[in-house]
Coordinates of N, CA and C in Angstrom, one line a residue:
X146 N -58.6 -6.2 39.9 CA -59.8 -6.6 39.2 C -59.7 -6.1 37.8
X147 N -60.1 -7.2 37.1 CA -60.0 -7.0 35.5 C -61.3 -6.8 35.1
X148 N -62.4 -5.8 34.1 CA -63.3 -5.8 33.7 C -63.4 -6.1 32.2
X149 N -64.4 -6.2 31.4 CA -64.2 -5.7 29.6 C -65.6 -5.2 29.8
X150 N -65.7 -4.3 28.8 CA -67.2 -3.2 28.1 C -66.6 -3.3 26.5
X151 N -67.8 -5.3 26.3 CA -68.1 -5.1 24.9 C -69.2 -4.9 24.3
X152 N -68.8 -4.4 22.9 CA -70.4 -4.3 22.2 C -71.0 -5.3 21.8
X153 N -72.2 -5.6 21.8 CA -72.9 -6.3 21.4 C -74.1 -6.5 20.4
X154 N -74.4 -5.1 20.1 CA -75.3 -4.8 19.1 C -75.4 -3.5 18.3
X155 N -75.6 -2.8 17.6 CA -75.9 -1.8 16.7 C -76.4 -1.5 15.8
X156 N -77.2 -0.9 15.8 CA -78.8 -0.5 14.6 C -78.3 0.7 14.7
X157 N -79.7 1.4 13.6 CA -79.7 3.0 14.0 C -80.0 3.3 15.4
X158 N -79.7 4.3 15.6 CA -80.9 4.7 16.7 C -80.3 4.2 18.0
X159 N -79.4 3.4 18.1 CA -79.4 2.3 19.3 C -78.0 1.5 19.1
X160 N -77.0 1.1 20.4 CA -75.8 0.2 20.0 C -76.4 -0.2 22.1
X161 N -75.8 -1.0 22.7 CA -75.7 -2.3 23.1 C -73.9 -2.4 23.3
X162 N -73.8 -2.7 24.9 CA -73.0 -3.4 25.6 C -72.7 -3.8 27.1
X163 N -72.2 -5.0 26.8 CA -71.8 -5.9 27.9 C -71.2 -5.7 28.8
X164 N -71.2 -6.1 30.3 CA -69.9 -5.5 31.0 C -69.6 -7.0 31.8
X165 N -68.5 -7.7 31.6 CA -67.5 -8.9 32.1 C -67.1 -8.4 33.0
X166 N -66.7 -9.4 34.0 CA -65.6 -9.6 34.7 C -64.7 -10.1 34.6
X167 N -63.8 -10.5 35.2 CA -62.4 -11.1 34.9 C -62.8 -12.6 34.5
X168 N -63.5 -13.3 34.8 CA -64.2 -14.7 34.7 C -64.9 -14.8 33.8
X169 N -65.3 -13.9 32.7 CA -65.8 -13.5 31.5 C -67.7 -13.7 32.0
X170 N -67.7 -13.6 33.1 CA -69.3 -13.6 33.7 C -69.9 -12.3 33.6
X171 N -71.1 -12.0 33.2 CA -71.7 -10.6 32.3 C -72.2 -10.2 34.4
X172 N -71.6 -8.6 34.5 CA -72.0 -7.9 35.3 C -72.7 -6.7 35.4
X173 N -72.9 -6.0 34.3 CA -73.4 -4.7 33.9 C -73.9 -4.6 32.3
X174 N -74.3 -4.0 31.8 CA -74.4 -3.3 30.7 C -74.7 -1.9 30.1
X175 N -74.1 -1.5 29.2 CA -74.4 0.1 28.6 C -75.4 0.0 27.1
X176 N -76.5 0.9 27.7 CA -77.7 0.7 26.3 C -77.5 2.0 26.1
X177 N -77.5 2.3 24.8 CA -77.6 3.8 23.9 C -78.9 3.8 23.2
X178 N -79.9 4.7 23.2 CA -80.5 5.2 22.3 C -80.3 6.5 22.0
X179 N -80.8 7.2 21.0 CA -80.9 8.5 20.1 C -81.7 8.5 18.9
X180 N -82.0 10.0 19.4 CA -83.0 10.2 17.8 C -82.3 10.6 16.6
X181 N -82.9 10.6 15.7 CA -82.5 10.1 14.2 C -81.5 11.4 13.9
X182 N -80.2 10.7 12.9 CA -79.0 11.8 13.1 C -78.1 11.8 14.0
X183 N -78.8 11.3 15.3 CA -77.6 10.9 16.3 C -77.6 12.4 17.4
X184 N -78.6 13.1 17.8 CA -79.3 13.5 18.4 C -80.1 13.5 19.5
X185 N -80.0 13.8 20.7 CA -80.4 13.6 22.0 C -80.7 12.0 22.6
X186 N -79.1 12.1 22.4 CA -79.2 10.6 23.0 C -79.5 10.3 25.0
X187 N -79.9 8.9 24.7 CA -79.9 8.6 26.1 C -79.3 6.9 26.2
X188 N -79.0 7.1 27.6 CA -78.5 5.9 28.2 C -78.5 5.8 29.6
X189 N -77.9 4.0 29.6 CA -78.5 3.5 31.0 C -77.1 2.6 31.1
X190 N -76.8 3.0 32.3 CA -75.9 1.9 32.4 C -75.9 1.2 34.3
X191 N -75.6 0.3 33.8 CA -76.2 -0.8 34.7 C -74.9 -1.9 35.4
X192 N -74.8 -1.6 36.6 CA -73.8 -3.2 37.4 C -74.5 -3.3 38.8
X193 N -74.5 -4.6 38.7 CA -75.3 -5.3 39.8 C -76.5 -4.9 39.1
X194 N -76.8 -4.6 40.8 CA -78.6 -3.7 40.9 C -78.6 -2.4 40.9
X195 N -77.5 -2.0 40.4 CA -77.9 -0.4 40.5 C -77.8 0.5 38.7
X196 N -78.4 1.5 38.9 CA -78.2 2.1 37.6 C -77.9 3.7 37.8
X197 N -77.3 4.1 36.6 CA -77.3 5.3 36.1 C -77.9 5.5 35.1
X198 N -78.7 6.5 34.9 CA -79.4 7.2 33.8 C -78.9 8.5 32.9
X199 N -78.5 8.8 31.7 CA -78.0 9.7 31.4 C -78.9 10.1 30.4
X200 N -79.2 11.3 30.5 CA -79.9 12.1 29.2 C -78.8 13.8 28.4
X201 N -79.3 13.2 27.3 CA -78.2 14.5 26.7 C -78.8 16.0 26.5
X202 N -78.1 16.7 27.0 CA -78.8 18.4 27.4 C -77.7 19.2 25.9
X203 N -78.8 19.9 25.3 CA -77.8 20.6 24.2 C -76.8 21.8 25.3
X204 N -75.8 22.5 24.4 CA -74.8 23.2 24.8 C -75.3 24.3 25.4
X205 N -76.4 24.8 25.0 CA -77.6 26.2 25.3 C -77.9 25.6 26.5
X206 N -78.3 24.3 27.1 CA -79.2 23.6 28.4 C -78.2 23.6 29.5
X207 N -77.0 22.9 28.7 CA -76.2 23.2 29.6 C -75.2 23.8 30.8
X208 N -75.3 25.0 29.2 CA -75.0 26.5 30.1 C -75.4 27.3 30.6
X209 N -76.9 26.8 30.5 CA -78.2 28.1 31.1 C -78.6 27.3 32.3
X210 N -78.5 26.3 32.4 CA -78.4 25.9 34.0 C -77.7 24.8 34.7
X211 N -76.5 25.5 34.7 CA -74.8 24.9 35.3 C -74.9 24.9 36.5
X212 N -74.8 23.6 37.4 CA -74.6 23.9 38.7 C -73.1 23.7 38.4
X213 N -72.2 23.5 37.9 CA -70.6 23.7 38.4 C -69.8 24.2 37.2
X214 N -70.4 25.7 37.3 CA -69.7 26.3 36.7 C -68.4 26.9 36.9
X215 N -68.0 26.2 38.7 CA -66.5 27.1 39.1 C -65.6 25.7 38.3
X216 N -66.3 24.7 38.0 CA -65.6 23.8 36.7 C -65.3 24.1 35.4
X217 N -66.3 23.7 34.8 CA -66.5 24.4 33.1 C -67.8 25.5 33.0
X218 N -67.6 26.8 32.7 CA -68.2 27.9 32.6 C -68.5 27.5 31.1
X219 N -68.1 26.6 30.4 CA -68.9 26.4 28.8 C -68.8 24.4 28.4
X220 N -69.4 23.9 29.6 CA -69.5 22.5 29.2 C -69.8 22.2 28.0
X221 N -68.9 21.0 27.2 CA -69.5 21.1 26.0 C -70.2 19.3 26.0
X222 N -70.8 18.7 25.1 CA -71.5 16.9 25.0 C -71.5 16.9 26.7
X223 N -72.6 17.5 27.3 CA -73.1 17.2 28.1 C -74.5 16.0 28.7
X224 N -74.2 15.3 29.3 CA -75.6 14.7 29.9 C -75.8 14.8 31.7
X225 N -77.1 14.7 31.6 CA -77.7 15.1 33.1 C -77.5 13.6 33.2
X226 N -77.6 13.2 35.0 CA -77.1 12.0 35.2 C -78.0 11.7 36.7
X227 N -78.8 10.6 36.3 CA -79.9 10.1 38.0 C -79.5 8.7 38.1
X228 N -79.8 8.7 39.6 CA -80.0 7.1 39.4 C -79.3 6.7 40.9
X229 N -79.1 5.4 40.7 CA -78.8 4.9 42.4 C -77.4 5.8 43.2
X230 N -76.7 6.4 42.7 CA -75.5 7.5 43.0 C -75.9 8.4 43.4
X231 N -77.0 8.8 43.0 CA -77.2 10.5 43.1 C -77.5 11.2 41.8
X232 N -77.4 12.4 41.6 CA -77.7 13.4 40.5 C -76.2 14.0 40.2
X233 N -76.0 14.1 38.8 CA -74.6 14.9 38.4 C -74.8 15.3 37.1
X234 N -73.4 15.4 36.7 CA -73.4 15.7 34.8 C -72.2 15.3 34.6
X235 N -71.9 15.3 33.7 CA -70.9 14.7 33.0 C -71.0 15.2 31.7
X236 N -69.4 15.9 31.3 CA -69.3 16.5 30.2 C -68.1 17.3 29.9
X237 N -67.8 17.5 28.7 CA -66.5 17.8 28.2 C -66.1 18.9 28.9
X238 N -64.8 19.2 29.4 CA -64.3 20.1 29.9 C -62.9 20.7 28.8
X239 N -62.9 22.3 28.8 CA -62.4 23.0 27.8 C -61.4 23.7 28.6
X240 N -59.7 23.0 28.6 CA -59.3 23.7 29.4 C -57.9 24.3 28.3
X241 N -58.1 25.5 28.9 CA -56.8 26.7 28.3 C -55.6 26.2 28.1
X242 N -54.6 26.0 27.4 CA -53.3 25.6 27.8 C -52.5 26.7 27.0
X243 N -52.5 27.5 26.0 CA -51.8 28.6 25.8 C -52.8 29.5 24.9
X244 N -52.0 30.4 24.5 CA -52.9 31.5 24.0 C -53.9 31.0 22.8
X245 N -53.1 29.9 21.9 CA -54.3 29.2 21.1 C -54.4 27.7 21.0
X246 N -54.3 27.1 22.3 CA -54.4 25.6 21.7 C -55.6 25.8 23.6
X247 N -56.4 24.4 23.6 CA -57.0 23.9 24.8 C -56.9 22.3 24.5
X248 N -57.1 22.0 26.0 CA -57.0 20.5 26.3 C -58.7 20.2 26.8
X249 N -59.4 19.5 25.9 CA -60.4 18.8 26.4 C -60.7 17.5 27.1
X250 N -61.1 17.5 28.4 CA -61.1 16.6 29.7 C -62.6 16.3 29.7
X251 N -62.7 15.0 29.8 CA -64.3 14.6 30.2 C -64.1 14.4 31.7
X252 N -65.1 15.0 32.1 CA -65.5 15.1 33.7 C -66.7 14.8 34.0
X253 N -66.9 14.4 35.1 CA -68.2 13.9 36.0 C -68.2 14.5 37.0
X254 N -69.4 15.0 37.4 CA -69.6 15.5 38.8 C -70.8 14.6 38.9
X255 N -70.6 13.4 40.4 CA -71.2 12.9 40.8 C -71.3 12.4 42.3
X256 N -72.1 12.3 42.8 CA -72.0 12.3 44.3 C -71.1 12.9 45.2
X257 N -71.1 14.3 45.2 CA -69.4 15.2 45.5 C -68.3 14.5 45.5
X258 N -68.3 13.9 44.2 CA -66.6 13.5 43.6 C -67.0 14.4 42.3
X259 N -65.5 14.6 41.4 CA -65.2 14.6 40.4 C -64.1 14.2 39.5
X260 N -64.7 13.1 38.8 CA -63.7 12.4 37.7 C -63.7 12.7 36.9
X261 N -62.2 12.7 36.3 CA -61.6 12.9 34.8 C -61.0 11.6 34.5
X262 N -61.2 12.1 33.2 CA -60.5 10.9 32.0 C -59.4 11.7 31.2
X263 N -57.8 11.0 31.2 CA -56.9 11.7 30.2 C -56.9 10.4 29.3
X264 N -56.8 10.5 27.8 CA -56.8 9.4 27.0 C -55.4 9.8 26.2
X265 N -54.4 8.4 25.6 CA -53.3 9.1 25.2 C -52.7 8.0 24.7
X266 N -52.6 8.3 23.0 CA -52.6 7.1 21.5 C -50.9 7.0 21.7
X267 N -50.8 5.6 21.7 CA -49.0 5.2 21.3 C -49.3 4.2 20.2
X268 N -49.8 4.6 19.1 CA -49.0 4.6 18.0 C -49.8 2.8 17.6
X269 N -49.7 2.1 17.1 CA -50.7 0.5 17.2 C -50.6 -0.2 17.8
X270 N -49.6 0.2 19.1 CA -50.1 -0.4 20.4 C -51.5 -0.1 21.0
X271 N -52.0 1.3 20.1 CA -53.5 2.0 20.8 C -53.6 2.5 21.8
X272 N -54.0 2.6 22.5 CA -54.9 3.5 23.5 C -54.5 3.0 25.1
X273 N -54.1 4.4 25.7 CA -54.3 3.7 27.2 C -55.1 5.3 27.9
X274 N -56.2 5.0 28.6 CA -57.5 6.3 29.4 C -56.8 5.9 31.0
X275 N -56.8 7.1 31.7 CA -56.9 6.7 32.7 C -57.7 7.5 33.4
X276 N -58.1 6.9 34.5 CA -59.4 7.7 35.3 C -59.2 7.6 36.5
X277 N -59.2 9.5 36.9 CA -58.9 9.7 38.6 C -60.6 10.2 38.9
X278 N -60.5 9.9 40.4 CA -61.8 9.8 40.9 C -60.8 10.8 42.5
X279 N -61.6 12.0 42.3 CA -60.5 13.2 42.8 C -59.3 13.7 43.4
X280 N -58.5 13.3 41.8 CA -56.9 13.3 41.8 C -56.3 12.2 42.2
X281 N -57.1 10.8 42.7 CA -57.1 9.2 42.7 C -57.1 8.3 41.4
X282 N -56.1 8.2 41.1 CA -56.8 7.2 39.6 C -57.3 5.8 40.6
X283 N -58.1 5.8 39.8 CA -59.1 4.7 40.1 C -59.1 3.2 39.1
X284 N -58.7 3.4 37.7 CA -58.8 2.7 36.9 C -57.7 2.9 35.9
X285 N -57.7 2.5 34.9 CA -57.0 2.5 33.6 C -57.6 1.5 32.4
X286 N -58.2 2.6 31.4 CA -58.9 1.4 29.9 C -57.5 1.1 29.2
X287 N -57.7 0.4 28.5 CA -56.9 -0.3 27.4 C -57.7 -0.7 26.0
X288 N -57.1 0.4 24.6 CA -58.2 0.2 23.6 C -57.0 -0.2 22.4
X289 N -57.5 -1.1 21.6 CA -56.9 -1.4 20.6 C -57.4 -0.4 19.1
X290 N -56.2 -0.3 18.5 CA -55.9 1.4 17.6 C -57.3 0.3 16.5
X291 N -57.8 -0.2 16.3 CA -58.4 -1.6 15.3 C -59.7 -2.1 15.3
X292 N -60.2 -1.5 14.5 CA -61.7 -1.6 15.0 C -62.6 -2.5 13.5
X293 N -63.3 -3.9 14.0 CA -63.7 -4.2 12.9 C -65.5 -4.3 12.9
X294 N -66.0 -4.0 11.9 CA -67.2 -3.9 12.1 C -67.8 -3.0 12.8
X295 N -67.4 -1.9 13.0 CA -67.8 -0.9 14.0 C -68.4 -1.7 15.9
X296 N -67.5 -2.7 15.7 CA -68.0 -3.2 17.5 C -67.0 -2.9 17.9
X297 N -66.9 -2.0 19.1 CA -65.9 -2.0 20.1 C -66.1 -2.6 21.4
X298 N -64.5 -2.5 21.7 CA -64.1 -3.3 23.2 C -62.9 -2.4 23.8
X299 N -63.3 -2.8 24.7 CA -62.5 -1.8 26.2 C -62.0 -3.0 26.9
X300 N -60.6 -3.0 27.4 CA -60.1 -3.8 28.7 C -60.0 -2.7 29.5
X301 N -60.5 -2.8 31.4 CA -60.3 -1.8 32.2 C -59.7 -2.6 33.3
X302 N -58.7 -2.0 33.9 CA -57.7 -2.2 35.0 C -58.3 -1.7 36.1
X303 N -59.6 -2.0 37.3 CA -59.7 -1.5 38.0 C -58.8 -1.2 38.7
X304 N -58.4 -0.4 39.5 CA -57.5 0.5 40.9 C -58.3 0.0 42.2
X305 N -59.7 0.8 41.9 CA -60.4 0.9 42.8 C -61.9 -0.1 42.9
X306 N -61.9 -1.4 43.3 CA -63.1 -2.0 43.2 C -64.2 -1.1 43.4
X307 N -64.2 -0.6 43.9 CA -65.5 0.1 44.6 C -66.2 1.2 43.5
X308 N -65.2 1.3 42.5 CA -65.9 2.5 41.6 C -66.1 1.6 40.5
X309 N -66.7 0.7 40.1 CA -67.1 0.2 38.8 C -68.1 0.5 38.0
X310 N -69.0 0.8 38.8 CA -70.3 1.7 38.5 C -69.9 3.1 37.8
X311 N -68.8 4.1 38.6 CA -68.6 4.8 38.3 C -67.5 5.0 36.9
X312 N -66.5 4.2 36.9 CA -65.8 4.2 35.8 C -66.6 3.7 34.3
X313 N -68.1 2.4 34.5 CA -68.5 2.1 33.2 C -69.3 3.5 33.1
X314 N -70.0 4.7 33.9 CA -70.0 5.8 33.7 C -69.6 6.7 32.9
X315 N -68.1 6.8 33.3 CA -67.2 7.3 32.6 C -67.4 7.3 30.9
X316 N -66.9 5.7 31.0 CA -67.3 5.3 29.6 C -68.2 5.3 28.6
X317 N -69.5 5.7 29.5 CA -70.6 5.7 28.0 C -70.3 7.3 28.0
X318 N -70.0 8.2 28.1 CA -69.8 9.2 27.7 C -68.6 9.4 27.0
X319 N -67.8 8.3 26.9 CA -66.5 8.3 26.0 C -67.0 7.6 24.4
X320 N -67.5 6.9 25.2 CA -68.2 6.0 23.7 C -69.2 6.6 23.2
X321 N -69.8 7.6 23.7 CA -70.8 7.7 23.0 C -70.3 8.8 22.4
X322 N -69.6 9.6 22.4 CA -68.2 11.1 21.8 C -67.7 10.2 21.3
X323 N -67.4 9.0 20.9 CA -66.0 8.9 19.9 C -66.6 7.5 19.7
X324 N -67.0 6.6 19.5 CA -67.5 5.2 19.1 C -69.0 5.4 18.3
X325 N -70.2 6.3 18.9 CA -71.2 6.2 18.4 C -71.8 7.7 18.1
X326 N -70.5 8.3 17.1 CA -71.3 9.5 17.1 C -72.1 9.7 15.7
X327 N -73.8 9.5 15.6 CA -74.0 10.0 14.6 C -74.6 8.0 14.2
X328 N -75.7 8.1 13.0 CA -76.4 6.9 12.6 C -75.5 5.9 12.0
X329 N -74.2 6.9 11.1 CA -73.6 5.8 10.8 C -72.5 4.7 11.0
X330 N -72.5 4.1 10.6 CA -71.0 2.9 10.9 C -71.0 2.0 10.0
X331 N -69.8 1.6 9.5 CA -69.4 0.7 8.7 C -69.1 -0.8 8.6
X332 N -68.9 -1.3 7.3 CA -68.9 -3.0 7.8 C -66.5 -2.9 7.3
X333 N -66.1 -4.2 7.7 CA -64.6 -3.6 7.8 C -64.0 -3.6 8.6
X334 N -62.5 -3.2 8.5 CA -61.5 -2.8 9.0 C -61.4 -1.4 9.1
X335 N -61.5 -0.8 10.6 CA -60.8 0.7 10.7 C -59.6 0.8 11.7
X336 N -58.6 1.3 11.0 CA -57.5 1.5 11.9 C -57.1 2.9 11.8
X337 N -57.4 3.5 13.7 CA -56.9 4.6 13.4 C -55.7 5.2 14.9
X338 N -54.4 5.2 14.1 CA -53.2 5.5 14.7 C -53.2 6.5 14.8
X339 N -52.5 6.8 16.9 CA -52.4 8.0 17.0 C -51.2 8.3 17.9
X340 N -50.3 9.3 18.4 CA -49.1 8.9 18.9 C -49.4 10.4 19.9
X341 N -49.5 9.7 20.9 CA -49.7 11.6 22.1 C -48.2 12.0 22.0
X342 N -47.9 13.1 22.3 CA -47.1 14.3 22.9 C -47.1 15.1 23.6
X343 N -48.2 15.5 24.3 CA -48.8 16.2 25.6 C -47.8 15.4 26.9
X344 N -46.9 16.4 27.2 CA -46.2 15.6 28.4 C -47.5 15.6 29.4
X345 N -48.1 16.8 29.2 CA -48.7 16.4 30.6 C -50.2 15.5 31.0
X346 N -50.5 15.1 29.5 CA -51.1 13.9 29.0 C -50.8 12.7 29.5
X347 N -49.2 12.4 29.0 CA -48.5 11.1 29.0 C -48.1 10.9 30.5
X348 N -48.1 12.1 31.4 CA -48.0 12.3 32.6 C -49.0 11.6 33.6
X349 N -50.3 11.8 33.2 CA -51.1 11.8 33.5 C -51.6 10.1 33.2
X350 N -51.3 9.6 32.4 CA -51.5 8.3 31.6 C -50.6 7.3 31.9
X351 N -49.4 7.7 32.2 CA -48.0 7.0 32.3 C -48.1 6.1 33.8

């Protein structure tokens, strides 16, 4: 099963998107709001009849009341997470990889699973994310390095039908870290090339 998560609208304050199916028939959607600056954002994201609700907890809310801290002891772009699934969070994970560099992993703890997302740039071919649902990849995004008008689009490779809810999940906390951070955006062409070398990124991605 083939999905897409396009955008469809952007103001301040607020961006808007769609979620297709392979038949190009609308199944879900992801709504962003935030306060001014791009500041305690929230979202909803929606397939079928079911929803997830996300609200963004600062770094300090985070860490002062962590139920999974044998995960990340310093979660960083965290949101609390309700809705037809259960209760979780989702948020950046800071992991060690030598004495000065770390590898940041977005994670979800939801319904006693936990999913990660590895993302990993070849160059203007763009982007390929993949997402295990625990140590299961489940899916695979596909993003083009080419962004016009600040609207973005995702192709996603489901694995797993059954997680679609969970994977557009995933993604508003990708998009909302790296597509909508902050009031502004531009009118144009952005192209931005990137080429991984993390084997154990490309490992992970490959």
């Amino acid at each position: 099963m083939e999905i897409k998560v396009i955008q469809t609208g952007r103001e301040y304050g607020k961006a808007d998107f769609q979620v297709y199916d392979e038949n190009q028939a609308p199944i879900g959607r992801l709504d962003f709001s935030w306060e001014k600056g791009g500041f305690k954002c929230k979202a909803v994201a929606s397939v079928g009849d079911k929803n997830l609700y996300f609200n963004q907890l600062s770094n300090i809310e985070a860490a002062k009341n962590n139920p999974y801290k044998e995960i990340s002891k310093h979660p960083n772009d965290t949101y609390e997470i309700s809705g037809d699934l259960g209760n979780g969070r989702v948020f950046t994970n800071s992991e060690k990889t030598s004495f000065l560099t770390r590898r940041f992993v977005p994670t979800m703890c939801l319904n006693n699973s936990v999913y990660v997302s590895y993302t990993a740039g070849f160059g203007e071919k763009g982007y390929k994310t993949a997402i295990y649902k625990d140590d299961i990849r489940i899916a695979n995004v596909f993003t083009d390095c080419k962004v016009i008008d600040d609207m973005h689009h995702f192709r996603i490779e489901m694995i797993d039908d059954s997680c679609v809810l969970e994977v557009v999940a995933m993604m508003a906390h990708r998009i909302r870290f790296g597509a909508l951070r902050g009031d502004n955006y531009t009118k144009g062409v952005n192209v931005n090339v990137l080429v991984t070398t993390d084997k154990y990124i490309l490992d992970k991605v490959l």
